[in-house]
PDB file of C-alpha atoms in Angstrom:
ATOM      1  CA  MET R  25      10.796 -69.776-105.108  1.00  0.00           C
ATOM      2  CA  LEU R  26       9.328 -70.097-101.804  1.00  0.00           C
ATOM      3  CA  TYR R  27      10.710 -73.390-101.546  1.00  0.00           C
ATOM      4  CA  ASP R  28      13.876 -72.610-102.931  1.00  0.00           C
ATOM      5  CA  LEU R  29      14.393 -70.152-100.298  1.00  0.00           C
ATOM      6  CA  LEU R  30      13.404 -72.567 -97.261  1.00  0.00           C
ATOM      7  CA  THR R  31      15.974 -74.612 -98.958  1.00  0.00           C
ATOM      8  CA  LEU R  32      18.625 -72.134 -98.827  1.00  0.00           C
ATOM      9  CA  ILE R  33      17.826 -71.215 -95.164  1.00  0.00           C
ATOM     10  CA  HIS R  34      17.883 -74.416 -93.918  1.00  0.00           C
ATOM     11  CA  VAL R  35      21.202 -75.876 -96.228  1.00  0.00           C
ATOM     12  CA  ALA R  36      22.574 -72.449 -94.618  1.00  0.00           C
ATOM     13  CA  SER R  37      21.729 -73.622 -91.248  1.00  0.00           C
ATOM     14  CA  ILE R  38      23.119 -76.856 -91.396  1.00  0.00           C
ATOM     15  CA  ILE R  39      26.725 -75.445 -92.497  1.00  0.00           C
ATOM     16  CA  VAL R  40      26.698 -72.824 -89.550  1.00  0.00           C
ATOM     17  CA  TRP R  41      25.293 -76.038 -87.110  1.00  0.00           C
ATOM     18  CA  VAL R  42      27.500 -78.814 -88.308  1.00  0.00           C
ATOM     19  CA  GLY R  43      30.416 -76.942 -89.633  1.00  0.00           C
ATOM     20  CA  GLY R  44      30.898 -74.734 -86.093  1.00  0.00           C
ATOM     21  CA  MET R  45      30.942 -78.337 -84.405  1.00  0.00           C
ATOM     22  CA  ALA R  46      33.569 -79.875 -86.890  1.00  0.00           C
ATOM     23  CA  PHE R  47      35.618 -76.710 -86.398  1.00  0.00           C
ATOM     24  CA  ALA R  48      35.366 -76.222 -82.798  1.00  0.00           C
ATOM     25  CA  HIS R  49      35.806 -80.345 -82.420  1.00  0.00           C
ATOM     26  CA  LEU R  50      38.396 -80.984 -84.672  1.00  0.00           C
ATOM     27  CA  ALA R  51      40.590 -77.559 -84.964  1.00  0.00           C
ATOM     28  CA  LEU R  52      39.849 -75.315 -82.068  1.00  0.00           C
ATOM     29  CA  ARG R  53      39.664 -77.894 -79.196  1.00  0.00           C
ATOM     30  CA  PRO R  54      43.339 -79.482 -80.123  1.00  0.00           C
ATOM     31  CA  ALA R  55      44.914 -76.157 -80.734  1.00  0.00           C
ATOM     32  CA  VAL R  56      43.620 -75.082 -77.399  1.00  0.00           C
ATOM     33  CA  ALA R  57      44.721 -78.152 -75.377  1.00  0.00           C
ATOM     34  CA  THR R  58      48.053 -76.938 -74.345  1.00  0.00           C
ATOM     35  CA  LEU R  59      46.826 -73.823 -72.459  1.00  0.00           C
ATOM     36  CA  GLU R  60      46.890 -73.912 -68.771  1.00  0.00           C
ATOM     37  CA  PRO R  61      43.008 -74.827 -67.708  1.00  0.00           C
ATOM     38  CA  PRO R  62      42.299 -71.152 -66.750  1.00  0.00           C
ATOM     39  CA  VAL R  63      43.173 -69.523 -69.762  1.00  0.00           C
ATOM     40  CA  ARG R  64      41.877 -72.807 -71.961  1.00  0.00           C
ATOM     41  CA  LEU R  65      38.574 -72.859 -69.930  1.00  0.00           C
ATOM     42  CA  ARG R  66      37.960 -68.954 -70.180  1.00  0.00           C
ATOM     43  CA  LEU R  67      38.708 -68.765 -74.079  1.00  0.00           C
ATOM     44  CA  MET R  68      36.330 -71.942 -74.619  1.00  0.00           C
ATOM     45  CA  HIS R  69      33.804 -70.657 -71.846  1.00  0.00           C
ATOM     46  CA  ASP R  70      33.529 -67.370 -74.639  1.00  0.00           C
ATOM     47  CA  VAL R  71      33.981 -69.137 -77.597  1.00  0.00           C
ATOM     48  CA  LEU R  72      30.946 -71.774 -77.048  1.00  0.00           C
ATOM     49  CA  ARG R  73      28.994 -68.585 -76.029  1.00  0.00           C
ATOM     50  CA  ARG R  74      28.997 -66.988 -78.949  1.00  0.00           C
ATOM     51  CA  PHE R  75      29.163 -70.412 -80.918  1.00  0.00           C
ATOM     52  CA  PHE R  76      25.947 -71.034 -78.977  1.00  0.00           C
ATOM     53  CA  LEU R  77      24.022 -68.201 -79.891  1.00  0.00           C
ATOM     54  CA  LEU R  78      24.679 -69.103 -83.687  1.00  0.00           C
ATOM     55  CA  ALA R  79      24.142 -72.467 -83.435  1.00  0.00           C
ATOM     56  CA  GLY R  80      20.432 -71.771 -81.346  1.00  0.00           C
ATOM     57  CA  ILE R  81      19.577 -69.450 -84.381  1.00  0.00           C
ATOM     58  CA  ALA R  82      20.549 -72.074 -86.927  1.00  0.00           C
ATOM     59  CA  VAL R  83      18.935 -75.063 -85.155  1.00  0.00           C
ATOM     60  CA  LEU R  84      15.438 -72.868 -84.931  1.00  0.00           C
ATOM     61  CA  LEU R  85      15.978 -71.728 -88.741  1.00  0.00           C
ATOM     62  CA  ALA R  86      16.787 -75.459 -89.639  1.00  0.00           C
ATOM     63  CA  VAL R  87      13.777 -76.956 -87.775  1.00  0.00           C
ATOM     64  CA  ALA R  88      11.282 -74.463 -88.856  1.00  0.00           C
ATOM     65  CA  SER R  89      12.355 -74.719 -92.896  1.00  0.00           C
ATOM     66  CA  GLY R  90      12.493 -78.010 -92.771  1.00  0.00           C
ATOM     67  CA  LEU R  91       8.921 -78.367 -91.540  1.00  0.00           C
ATOM     68  CA  GLY R  92       8.412 -76.020 -94.522  1.00  0.00           C
ATOM     69  CA  MET R  93       9.548 -77.818 -97.081  1.00  0.00           C
ATOM     70  CA  VAL R  94       7.314 -80.778 -95.955  1.00  0.00           C
ATOM     71  CA  GLY R  95       4.476 -78.932 -95.518  1.00  0.00           C
ATOM     72  CA  MET R  96       5.135 -77.373 -99.023  1.00  0.00           C
ATOM     73  CA  ALA R  97       5.137 -81.040-100.663  1.00  0.00           C
ATOM     74  CA  ALA R  98       2.462 -82.226 -98.638  1.00  0.00           C
ATOM     75  CA  ALA R  99       0.513 -79.114 -99.853  1.00  0.00           C
ATOM     76  CA  GLN R 100       1.437 -79.740-103.445  1.00  0.00           C
ATOM     77  CA  VAL R 101       0.343 -83.502-103.435  1.00  0.00           C
ATOM     78  CA  ALA R 102      -2.924 -82.751-101.467  1.00  0.00           C
ATOM     79  CA  GLU R 103      -3.329 -80.118-104.173  1.00  0.00           C
ATOM     80  CA  THR R 104      -3.736 -82.844-107.059  1.00  0.00           C
ATOM     81  CA  GLY R 105      -5.744 -85.372-104.807  1.00  0.00           C
ATOM     82  CA  GLY R 106      -2.724 -87.686-103.667  1.00  0.00           C
ATOM     83  CA  ARG R 107      -1.516 -89.107-100.699  1.00  0.00           C
ATOM     84  CA  PHE R 108       1.928 -87.522 -99.279  1.00  0.00           C
ATOM     85  CA  ARG R 109       4.229 -90.104 -97.982  1.00  0.00           C
ATOM     86  CA  MET R 110       7.525 -88.552 -97.180  1.00  0.00           C
ATOM     87  CA  PRO R 111      10.640 -90.263 -98.197  1.00  0.00           C
ATOM     88  CA  LEU R 112      12.609 -92.448 -96.034  1.00  0.00           C
ATOM     89  CA  ALA R 113      15.214 -90.095 -96.338  1.00  0.00           C
ATOM     90  CA  TRP R 114      13.348 -87.048 -94.866  1.00  0.00           C
ATOM     91  CA  ASN R 115      11.961 -89.082 -92.169  1.00  0.00           C
ATOM     92  CA  LEU R 116      15.685 -90.145 -91.293  1.00  0.00           C
ATOM     93  CA  MET R 117      16.647 -86.346 -91.569  1.00  0.00           C
ATOM     94  CA  GLY R 118      14.223 -85.434 -89.748  1.00  0.00           C
ATOM     95  CA  THR R 119      14.011 -87.727 -86.658  1.00  0.00           C
ATOM     96  CA  PHE R 120      18.044 -86.950 -86.613  1.00  0.00           C
ATOM     97  CA  GLY R 121      17.566 -83.572 -86.916  1.00  0.00           C
ATOM     98  CA  ILE R 122      15.263 -83.542 -83.721  1.00  0.00           C
ATOM     99  CA  ILE R 123      17.704 -85.729 -81.901  1.00  0.00           C
ATOM    100  CA  MET R 124      20.434 -83.349 -82.922  1.00  0.00           C
ATOM    101  CA  ALA R 125      18.472 -79.979 -81.669  1.00  0.00           C
ATOM    102  CA  LEU R 126      17.829 -82.149 -78.294  1.00  0.00           C
ATOM    103  CA  ILE R 127      21.624 -82.634 -77.776  1.00  0.00           C
ATOM    104  CA  PHE R 128      22.252 -78.924 -78.411  1.00  0.00           C
ATOM    105  CA  GLY R 129      19.704 -78.336 -75.854  1.00  0.00           C
ATOM    106  CA  HIS R 130      21.316 -80.312 -73.862  1.00  0.00           C
ATOM    107  CA  ILE R 131      24.724 -78.808 -74.516  1.00  0.00           C
ATOM    108  CA  ARG R 132      23.457 -75.193 -74.460  1.00  0.00           C
ATOM    109  CA  PHE R 133      21.415 -75.186 -71.300  1.00  0.00           C
ATOM    110  CA  ALA R 134      23.075 -77.826 -69.070  1.00  0.00           C
ATOM    111  CA  LEU R 135      26.401 -78.733 -69.864  1.00  0.00           C
ATOM    112  CA  PHE R 136      27.509 -74.967 -70.978  1.00  0.00           C
ATOM    113  CA  GLY R 137      25.520 -73.857 -67.763  1.00  0.00           C
ATOM    114  CA  ARG R 138      28.229 -76.029 -65.359  1.00  0.00           C
ATOM    115  CA  LEU R 139      30.787 -74.744 -67.531  1.00  0.00           C
ATOM    116  CA  ARG R 140      29.854 -70.592 -66.728  1.00  0.00           C
ATOM    117  CA  ARG R 141      29.383 -71.727 -63.549  1.00  0.00           C
ATOM    118  CA  ALA R 142      32.935 -72.974 -62.729  1.00  0.00           C
ATOM    119  CA  VAL R 143      34.696 -70.375 -64.944  1.00  0.00           C
ATOM    120  CA  ALA R 144      32.809 -67.848 -63.062  1.00  0.00           C
ATOM    121  CA  ALA R 145      33.927 -69.717 -59.549  1.00  0.00           C
ATOM    122  CA  SER R 146      37.947 -69.954 -60.782  1.00  0.00           C
ATOM    123  CA  ASP R 147      36.846 -73.988 -60.225  1.00  0.00           C
ATOM    124  CA  TRP R 148      39.125 -75.209 -62.970  1.00  0.00           C
ATOM    125  CA  LYS R 149      38.530 -78.775 -62.021  1.00  0.00           C
ATOM    126  CA  ALA R 150      34.577 -78.510 -62.479  1.00  0.00           C
ATOM    127  CA  GLY R 151      35.249 -76.847 -65.702  1.00  0.00           C
ATOM    128  CA  GLY R 152      37.466 -79.577 -66.992  1.00  0.00           C
ATOM    129  CA  ALA R 153      34.757 -81.809 -66.379  1.00  0.00           C
ATOM    130  CA  ALA R 154      32.123 -79.885 -67.858  1.00  0.00           C
ATOM    131  CA  MET R 155      34.349 -79.090 -70.870  1.00  0.00           C
ATOM    132  CA  ALA R 156      34.902 -82.995 -71.166  1.00  0.00           C
ATOM    133  CA  SER R 157      31.057 -83.554 -71.227  1.00  0.00           C
ATOM    134  CA  ILE R 158      30.461 -80.935 -73.823  1.00  0.00           C
ATOM    135  CA  ARG R 159      33.284 -82.128 -75.939  1.00  0.00           C
ATOM    136  CA  LYS R 160      31.520 -86.067 -75.556  1.00  0.00           C
ATOM    137  CA  TRP R 161      28.072 -84.625 -77.060  1.00  0.00           C
ATOM    138  CA  VAL R 162      29.665 -82.250 -79.525  1.00  0.00           C
ATOM    139  CA  GLY R 163      30.979 -85.325 -80.750  1.00  0.00           C
ATOM    140  CA  ILE R 164      28.024 -87.351 -80.934  1.00  0.00           C
ATOM    141  CA  ASN R 165      26.158 -84.647 -82.316  1.00  0.00           C
ATOM    142  CA  LEU R 166      28.951 -84.094 -85.604  1.00  0.00           C
ATOM    143  CA  LEU R 167      28.667 -87.617 -85.783  1.00  0.00           C
ATOM    144  CA  ILE R 168      25.256 -87.753 -86.418  1.00  0.00           C
ATOM    145  CA  GLY R 169      24.931 -84.540 -88.469  1.00  0.00           C
ATOM    146  CA  THR R 170      27.585 -85.703 -90.727  1.00  0.00           C
ATOM    147  CA  CYS R 171      25.425 -88.824 -91.134  1.00  0.00           C
ATOM    148  CA  VAL R 172      22.199 -86.263 -91.868  1.00  0.00           C
ATOM    149  CA  VAL R 173      24.812 -84.516 -94.480  1.00  0.00           C
ATOM    150  CA  VAL R 174      25.305 -88.288 -96.284  1.00  0.00           C
ATOM    151  CA  ILE R 175      21.691 -89.185 -96.254  1.00  0.00           C
ATOM    152  CA  ALA R 176      20.599 -85.563 -97.684  1.00  0.00           C
ATOM    153  CA  PHE R 177      23.093 -86.289-100.480  1.00  0.00           C
ATOM    154  CA  LEU R 178      22.917 -89.899-100.934  1.00  0.00           C
ATOM    155  CA  GLY R 179      19.548 -90.731 -99.653  1.00  0.00           C
TER     156      GLY R 179
END
């Protein structure tokens, strides 16, 4: 039952994280593109501030639950005297997940900080540059996250 609970937490976290990126990148960003820079950048700042709180929790839960599931699988194999070998799909998901978490950290703490400072200073040119960087890295993370989902179901 604990493994099932970890799986639920893991999948729900991925849905929030990857689904949120998909919404922001594919629906919200194009919808606000016609707004004037001050309105668009303030709106995106406020939306991203809230999303990054949720996504940060989701990232932590995804990593912790993933490690917990691997640990439980390894312990079960050890109980039978076997040698645990992680399946290739698990290695790929873990590796890509860590890369995604690092990219999220860069977006959240470096790039979003630039956006926050630009919006506070009403520096719309700097804010636009920060949003362009955020958009690029969210797109990369969304692509990696989509690959992870494919690996999870086909690997």
